[in-house]
PDB file of C-alpha atoms in Angstrom:
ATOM      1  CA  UNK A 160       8.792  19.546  -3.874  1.00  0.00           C
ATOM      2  CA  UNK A 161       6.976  18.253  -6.530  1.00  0.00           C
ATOM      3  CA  UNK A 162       6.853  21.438  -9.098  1.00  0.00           C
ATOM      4  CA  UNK A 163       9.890  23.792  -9.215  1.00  0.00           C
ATOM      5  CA  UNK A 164       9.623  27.496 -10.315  1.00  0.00           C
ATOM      6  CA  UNK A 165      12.576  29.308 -12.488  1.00  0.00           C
ATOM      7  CA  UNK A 166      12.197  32.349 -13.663  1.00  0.00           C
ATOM      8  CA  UNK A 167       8.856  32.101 -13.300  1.00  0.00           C
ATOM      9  CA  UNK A 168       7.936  28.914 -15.021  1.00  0.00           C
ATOM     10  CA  UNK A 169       6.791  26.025 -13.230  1.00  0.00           C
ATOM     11  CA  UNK A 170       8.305  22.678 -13.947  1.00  0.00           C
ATOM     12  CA  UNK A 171       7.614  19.205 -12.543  1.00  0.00           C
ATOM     13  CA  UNK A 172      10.565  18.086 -10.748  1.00  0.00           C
ATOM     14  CA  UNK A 173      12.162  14.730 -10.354  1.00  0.00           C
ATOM     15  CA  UNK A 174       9.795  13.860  -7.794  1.00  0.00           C
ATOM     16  CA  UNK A 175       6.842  15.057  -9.638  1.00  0.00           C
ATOM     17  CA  UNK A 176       7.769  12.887 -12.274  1.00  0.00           C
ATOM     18  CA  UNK A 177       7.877   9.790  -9.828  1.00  0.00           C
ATOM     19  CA  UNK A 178       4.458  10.726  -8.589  1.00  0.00           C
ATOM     20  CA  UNK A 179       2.919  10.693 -12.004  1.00  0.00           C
ATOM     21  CA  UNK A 180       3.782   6.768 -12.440  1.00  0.00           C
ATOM     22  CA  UNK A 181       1.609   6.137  -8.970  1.00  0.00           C
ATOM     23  CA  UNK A 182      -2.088   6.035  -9.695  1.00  0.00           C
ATOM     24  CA  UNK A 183      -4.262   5.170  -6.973  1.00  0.00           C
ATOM     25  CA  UNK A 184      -6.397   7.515  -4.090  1.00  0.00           C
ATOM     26  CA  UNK A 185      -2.917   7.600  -1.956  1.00  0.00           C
ATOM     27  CA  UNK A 186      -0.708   8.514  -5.037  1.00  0.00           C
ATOM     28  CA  UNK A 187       0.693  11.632  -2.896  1.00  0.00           C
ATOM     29  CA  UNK A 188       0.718   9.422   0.333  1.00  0.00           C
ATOM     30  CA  UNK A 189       2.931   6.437  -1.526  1.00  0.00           C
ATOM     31  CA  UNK A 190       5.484   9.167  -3.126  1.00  0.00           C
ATOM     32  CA  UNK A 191       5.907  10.884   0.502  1.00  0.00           C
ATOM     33  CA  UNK A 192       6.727   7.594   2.180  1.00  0.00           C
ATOM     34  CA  UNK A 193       8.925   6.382  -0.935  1.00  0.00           C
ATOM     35  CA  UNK A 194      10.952  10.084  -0.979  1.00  0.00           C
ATOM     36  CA  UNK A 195      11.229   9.418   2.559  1.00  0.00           C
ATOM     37  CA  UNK A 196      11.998   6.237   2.760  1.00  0.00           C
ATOM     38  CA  UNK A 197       9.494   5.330   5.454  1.00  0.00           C
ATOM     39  CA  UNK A 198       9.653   1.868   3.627  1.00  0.00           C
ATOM     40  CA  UNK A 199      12.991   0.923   3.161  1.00  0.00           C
ATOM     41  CA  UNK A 200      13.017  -1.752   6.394  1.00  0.00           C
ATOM     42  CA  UNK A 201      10.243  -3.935   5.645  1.00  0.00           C
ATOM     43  CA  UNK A 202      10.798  -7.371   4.084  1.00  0.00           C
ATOM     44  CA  UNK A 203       8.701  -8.519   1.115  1.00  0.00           C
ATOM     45  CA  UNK A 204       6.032  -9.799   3.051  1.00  0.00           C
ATOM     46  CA  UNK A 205       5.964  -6.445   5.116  1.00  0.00           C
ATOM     47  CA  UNK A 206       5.639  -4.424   1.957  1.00  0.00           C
ATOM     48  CA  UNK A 207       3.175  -6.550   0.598  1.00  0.00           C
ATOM     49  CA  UNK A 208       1.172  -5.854   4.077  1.00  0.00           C
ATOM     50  CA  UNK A 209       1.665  -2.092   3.667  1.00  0.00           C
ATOM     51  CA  UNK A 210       0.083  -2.058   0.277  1.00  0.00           C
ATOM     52  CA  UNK A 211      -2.751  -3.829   1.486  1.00  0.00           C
ATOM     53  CA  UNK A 212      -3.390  -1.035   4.126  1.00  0.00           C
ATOM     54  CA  UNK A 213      -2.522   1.330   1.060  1.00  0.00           C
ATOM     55  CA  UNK A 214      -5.729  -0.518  -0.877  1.00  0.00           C
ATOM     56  CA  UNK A 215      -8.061  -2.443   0.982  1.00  0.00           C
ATOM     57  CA  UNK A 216     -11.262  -1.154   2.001  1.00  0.00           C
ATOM     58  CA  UNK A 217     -13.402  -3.463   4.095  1.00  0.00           C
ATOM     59  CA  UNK A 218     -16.790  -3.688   3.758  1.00  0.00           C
ATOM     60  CA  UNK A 219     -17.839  -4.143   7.814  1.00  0.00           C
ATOM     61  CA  UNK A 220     -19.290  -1.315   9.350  1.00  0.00           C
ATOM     62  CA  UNK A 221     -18.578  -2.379  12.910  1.00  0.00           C
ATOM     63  CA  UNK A 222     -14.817  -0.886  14.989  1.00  0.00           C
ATOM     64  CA  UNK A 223     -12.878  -3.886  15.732  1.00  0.00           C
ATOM     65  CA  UNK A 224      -8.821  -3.870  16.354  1.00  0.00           C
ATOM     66  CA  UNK A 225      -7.152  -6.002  13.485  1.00  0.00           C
ATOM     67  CA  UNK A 226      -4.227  -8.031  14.121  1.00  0.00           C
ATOM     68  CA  UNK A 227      -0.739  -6.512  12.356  1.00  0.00           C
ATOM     69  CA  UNK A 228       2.281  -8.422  11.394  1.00  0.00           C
ATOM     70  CA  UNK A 229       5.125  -8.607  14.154  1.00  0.00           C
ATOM     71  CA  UNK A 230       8.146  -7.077  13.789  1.00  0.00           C
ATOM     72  CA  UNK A 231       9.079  -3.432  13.001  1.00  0.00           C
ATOM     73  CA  UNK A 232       5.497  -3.075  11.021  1.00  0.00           C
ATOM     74  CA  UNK A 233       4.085  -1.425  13.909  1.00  0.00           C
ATOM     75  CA  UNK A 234       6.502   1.423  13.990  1.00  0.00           C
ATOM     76  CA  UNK A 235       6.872   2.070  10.088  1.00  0.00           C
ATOM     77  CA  UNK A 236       2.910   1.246   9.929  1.00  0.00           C
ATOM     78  CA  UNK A 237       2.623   4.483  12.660  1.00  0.00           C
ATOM     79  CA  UNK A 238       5.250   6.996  10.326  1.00  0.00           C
ATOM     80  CA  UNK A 239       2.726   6.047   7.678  1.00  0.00           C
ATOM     81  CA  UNK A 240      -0.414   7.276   8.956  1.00  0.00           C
ATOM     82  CA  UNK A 241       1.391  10.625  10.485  1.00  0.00           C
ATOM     83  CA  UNK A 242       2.543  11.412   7.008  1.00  0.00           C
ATOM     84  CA  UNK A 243      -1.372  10.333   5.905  1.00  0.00           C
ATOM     85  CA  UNK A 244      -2.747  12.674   8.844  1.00  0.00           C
ATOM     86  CA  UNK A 245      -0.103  15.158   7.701  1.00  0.00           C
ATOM     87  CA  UNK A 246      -1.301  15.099   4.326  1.00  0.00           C
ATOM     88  CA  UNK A 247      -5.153  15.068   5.023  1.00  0.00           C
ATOM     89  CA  UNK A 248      -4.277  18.572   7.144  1.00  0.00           C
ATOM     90  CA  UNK A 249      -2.832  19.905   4.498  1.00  0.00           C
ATOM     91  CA  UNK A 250      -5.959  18.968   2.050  1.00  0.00           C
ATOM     92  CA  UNK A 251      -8.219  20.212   4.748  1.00  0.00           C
ATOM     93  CA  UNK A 252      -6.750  23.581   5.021  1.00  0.00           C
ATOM     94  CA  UNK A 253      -7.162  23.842   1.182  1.00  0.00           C
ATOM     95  CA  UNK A 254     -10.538  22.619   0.806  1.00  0.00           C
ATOM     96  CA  UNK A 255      -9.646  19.594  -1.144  1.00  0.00           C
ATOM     97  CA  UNK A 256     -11.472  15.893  -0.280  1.00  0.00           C
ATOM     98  CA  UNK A 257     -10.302  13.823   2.465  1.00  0.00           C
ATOM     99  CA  UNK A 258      -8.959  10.353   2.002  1.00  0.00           C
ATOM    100  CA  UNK A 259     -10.688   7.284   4.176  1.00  0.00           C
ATOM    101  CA  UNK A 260      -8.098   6.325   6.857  1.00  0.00           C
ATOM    102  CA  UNK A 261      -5.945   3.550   6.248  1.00  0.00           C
ATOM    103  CA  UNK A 262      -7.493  -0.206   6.603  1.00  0.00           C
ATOM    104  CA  UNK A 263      -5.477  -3.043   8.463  1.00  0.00           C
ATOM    105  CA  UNK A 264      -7.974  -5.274   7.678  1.00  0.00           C
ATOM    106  CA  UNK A 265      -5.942  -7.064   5.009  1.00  0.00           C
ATOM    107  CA  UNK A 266      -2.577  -6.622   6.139  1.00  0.00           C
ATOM    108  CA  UNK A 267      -1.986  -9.829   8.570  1.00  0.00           C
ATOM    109  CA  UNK A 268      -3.503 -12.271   6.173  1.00  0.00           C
ATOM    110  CA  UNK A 269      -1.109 -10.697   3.221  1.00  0.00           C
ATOM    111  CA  UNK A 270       1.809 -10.700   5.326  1.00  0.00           C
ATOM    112  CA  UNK A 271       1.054 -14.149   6.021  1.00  0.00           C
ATOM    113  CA  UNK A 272       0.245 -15.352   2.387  1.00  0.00           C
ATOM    114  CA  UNK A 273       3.594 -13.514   1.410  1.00  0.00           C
ATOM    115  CA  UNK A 274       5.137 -15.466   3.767  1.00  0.00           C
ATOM    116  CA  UNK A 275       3.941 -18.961   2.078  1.00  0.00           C
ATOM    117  CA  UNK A 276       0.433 -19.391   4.373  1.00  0.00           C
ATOM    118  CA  UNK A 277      -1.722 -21.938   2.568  1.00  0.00           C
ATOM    119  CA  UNK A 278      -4.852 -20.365   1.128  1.00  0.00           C
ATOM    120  CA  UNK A 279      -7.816 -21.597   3.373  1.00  0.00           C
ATOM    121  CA  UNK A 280      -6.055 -20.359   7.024  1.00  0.00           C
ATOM    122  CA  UNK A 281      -5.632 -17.195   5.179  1.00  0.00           C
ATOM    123  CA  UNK A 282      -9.206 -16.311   3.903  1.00  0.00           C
ATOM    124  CA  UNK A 283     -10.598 -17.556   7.111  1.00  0.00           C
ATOM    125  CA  UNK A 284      -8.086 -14.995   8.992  1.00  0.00           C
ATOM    126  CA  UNK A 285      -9.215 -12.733   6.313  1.00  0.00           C
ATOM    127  CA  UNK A 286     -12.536 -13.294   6.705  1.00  0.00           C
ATOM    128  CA  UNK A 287     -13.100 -13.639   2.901  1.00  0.00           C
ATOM    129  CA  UNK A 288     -13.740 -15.369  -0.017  1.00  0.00           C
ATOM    130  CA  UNK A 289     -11.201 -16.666  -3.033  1.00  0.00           C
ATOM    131  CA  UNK A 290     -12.555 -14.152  -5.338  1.00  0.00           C
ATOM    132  CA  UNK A 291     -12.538 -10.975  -3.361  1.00  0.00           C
ATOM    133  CA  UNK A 292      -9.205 -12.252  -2.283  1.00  0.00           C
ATOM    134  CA  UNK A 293      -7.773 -12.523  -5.518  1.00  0.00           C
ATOM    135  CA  UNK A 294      -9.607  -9.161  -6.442  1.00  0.00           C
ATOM    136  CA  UNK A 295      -7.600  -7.379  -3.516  1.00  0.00           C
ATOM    137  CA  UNK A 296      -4.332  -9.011  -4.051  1.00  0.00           C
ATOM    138  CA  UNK A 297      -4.262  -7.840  -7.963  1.00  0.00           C
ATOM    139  CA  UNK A 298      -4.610  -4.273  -6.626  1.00  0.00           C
ATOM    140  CA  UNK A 299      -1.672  -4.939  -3.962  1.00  0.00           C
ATOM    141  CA  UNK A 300       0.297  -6.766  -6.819  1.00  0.00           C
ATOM    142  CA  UNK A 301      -0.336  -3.506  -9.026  1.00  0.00           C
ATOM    143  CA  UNK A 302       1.055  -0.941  -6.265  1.00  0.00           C
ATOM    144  CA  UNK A 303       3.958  -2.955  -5.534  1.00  0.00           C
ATOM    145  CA  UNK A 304       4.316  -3.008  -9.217  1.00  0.00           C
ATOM    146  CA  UNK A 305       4.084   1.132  -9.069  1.00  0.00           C
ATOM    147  CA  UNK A 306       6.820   1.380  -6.502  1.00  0.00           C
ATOM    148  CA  UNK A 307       9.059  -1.155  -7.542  1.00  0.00           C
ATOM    149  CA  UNK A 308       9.264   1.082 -10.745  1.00  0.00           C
ATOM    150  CA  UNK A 309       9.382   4.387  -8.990  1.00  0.00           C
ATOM    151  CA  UNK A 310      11.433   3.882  -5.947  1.00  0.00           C
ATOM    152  CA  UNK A 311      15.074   3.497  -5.802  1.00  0.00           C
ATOM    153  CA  UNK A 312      17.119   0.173  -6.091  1.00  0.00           C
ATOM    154  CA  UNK A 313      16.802  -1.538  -2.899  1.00  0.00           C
ATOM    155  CA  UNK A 314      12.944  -1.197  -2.161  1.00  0.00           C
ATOM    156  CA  UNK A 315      12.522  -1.370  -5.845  1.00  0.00           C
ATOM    157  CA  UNK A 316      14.092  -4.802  -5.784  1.00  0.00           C
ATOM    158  CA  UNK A 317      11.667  -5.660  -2.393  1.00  0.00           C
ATOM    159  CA  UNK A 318       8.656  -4.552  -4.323  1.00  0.00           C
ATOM    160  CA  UNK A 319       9.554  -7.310  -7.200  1.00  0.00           C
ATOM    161  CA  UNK A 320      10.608  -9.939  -4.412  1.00  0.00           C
ATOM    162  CA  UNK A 321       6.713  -9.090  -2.454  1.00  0.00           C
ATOM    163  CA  UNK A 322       4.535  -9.274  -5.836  1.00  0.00           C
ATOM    164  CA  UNK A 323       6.758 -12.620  -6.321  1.00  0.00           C
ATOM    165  CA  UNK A 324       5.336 -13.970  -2.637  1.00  0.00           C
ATOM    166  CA  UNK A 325       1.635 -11.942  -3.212  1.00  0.00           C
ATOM    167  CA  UNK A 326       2.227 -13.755  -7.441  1.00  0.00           C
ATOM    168  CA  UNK A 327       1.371 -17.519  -6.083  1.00  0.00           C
ATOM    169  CA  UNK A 328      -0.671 -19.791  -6.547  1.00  0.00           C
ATOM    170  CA  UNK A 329      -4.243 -19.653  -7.470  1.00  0.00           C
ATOM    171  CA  UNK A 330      -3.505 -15.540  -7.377  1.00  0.00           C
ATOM    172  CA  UNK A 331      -0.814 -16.439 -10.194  1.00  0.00           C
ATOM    173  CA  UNK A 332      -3.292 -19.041 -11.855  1.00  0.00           C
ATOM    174  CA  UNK A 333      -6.489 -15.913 -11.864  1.00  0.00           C
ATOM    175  CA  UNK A 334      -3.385 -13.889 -14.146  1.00  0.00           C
ATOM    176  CA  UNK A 335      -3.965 -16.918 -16.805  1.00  0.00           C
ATOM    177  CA  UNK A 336      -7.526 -17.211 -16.665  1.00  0.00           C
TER     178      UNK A 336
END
């Protein structure tokens, strides 16, 4: 649904054009959940969370379980990676690169510093230090920046309210210096 063919032309359609304003290793994943409005339930905080699953990559080697935010996260979390696992079938059967599967890691301690959590319990839940924590919330900040511009009105207006919760304090102050 992203190119259209008339009389033998191809054009990018409306949704093609959305999914040219989404840069990032899960551009395709990010326009399937915002075209099918996978999203539209979570809160701020829970959108900032997603993102961080979207971008985060940690560094440990070792399989642990991480902790998820409470709520309906779980369930919208789970339509996520199906549409992922969809979409890495689909690049398998045409030979394209696979995509790393998506990374929790990060999305408690977001969800929590969305919600207001002071900075220290949140790297130590994290397990991380100021800097890479700032470094990882810029990239969140900038894909909740990408949908809030492609998606429609309602989770475009969540996007702005998360990078306003993700936007605080010594994250806002690393914007200045």
């Amino acid at each position: 649904g992203y190119l259209e063919v008339q009389n033998g032309e191809t054009f990018v359609s409306t949704a093609g054009a959305s999914l040219r304003r989404i840069y990032g290793e899960r551009d395709l994943l990010i326009s399937e959940c915002i075209r099918e409005g996978v999203w539209a339930k979570l809160d701020p905080a829970g959108l900032a969370a997603m993102a961080a699953a979207l971008v985060y990559e940690a560094r440990r080697e070792e399989e642990w379980e991480p902790r998820i935010p409470k709520g309906n996260f779980q369930e919208i979390m789970q339509t996520t990676v199906e549409i992922w696992d969809e979409l890495e079938n689909l690049a398998h059967s045409h030979k394209l690169g696979q995509t790393a599967p998506l990374d929790l890691s990060l999305s408690l301690p977001i969800h929590r510093w969305a919600s207001g959590a002071k900075l220290d319990s949140v790297l130590d839940s994290a397990d991380l230090l100021a800097g890479d924590f700032i470094r990882w919330t810029k990239q969140i900040i900038d894909l909740l920046d990408q949908v809030a511009q492609t998606a429609g009105p309602e989770l475009a207006e969540t996007a702005k309210s998360a990078v306003d919760k993700v936007k605080r304090g010594i994250v806002a102050y690393s914007y200045y210096g």
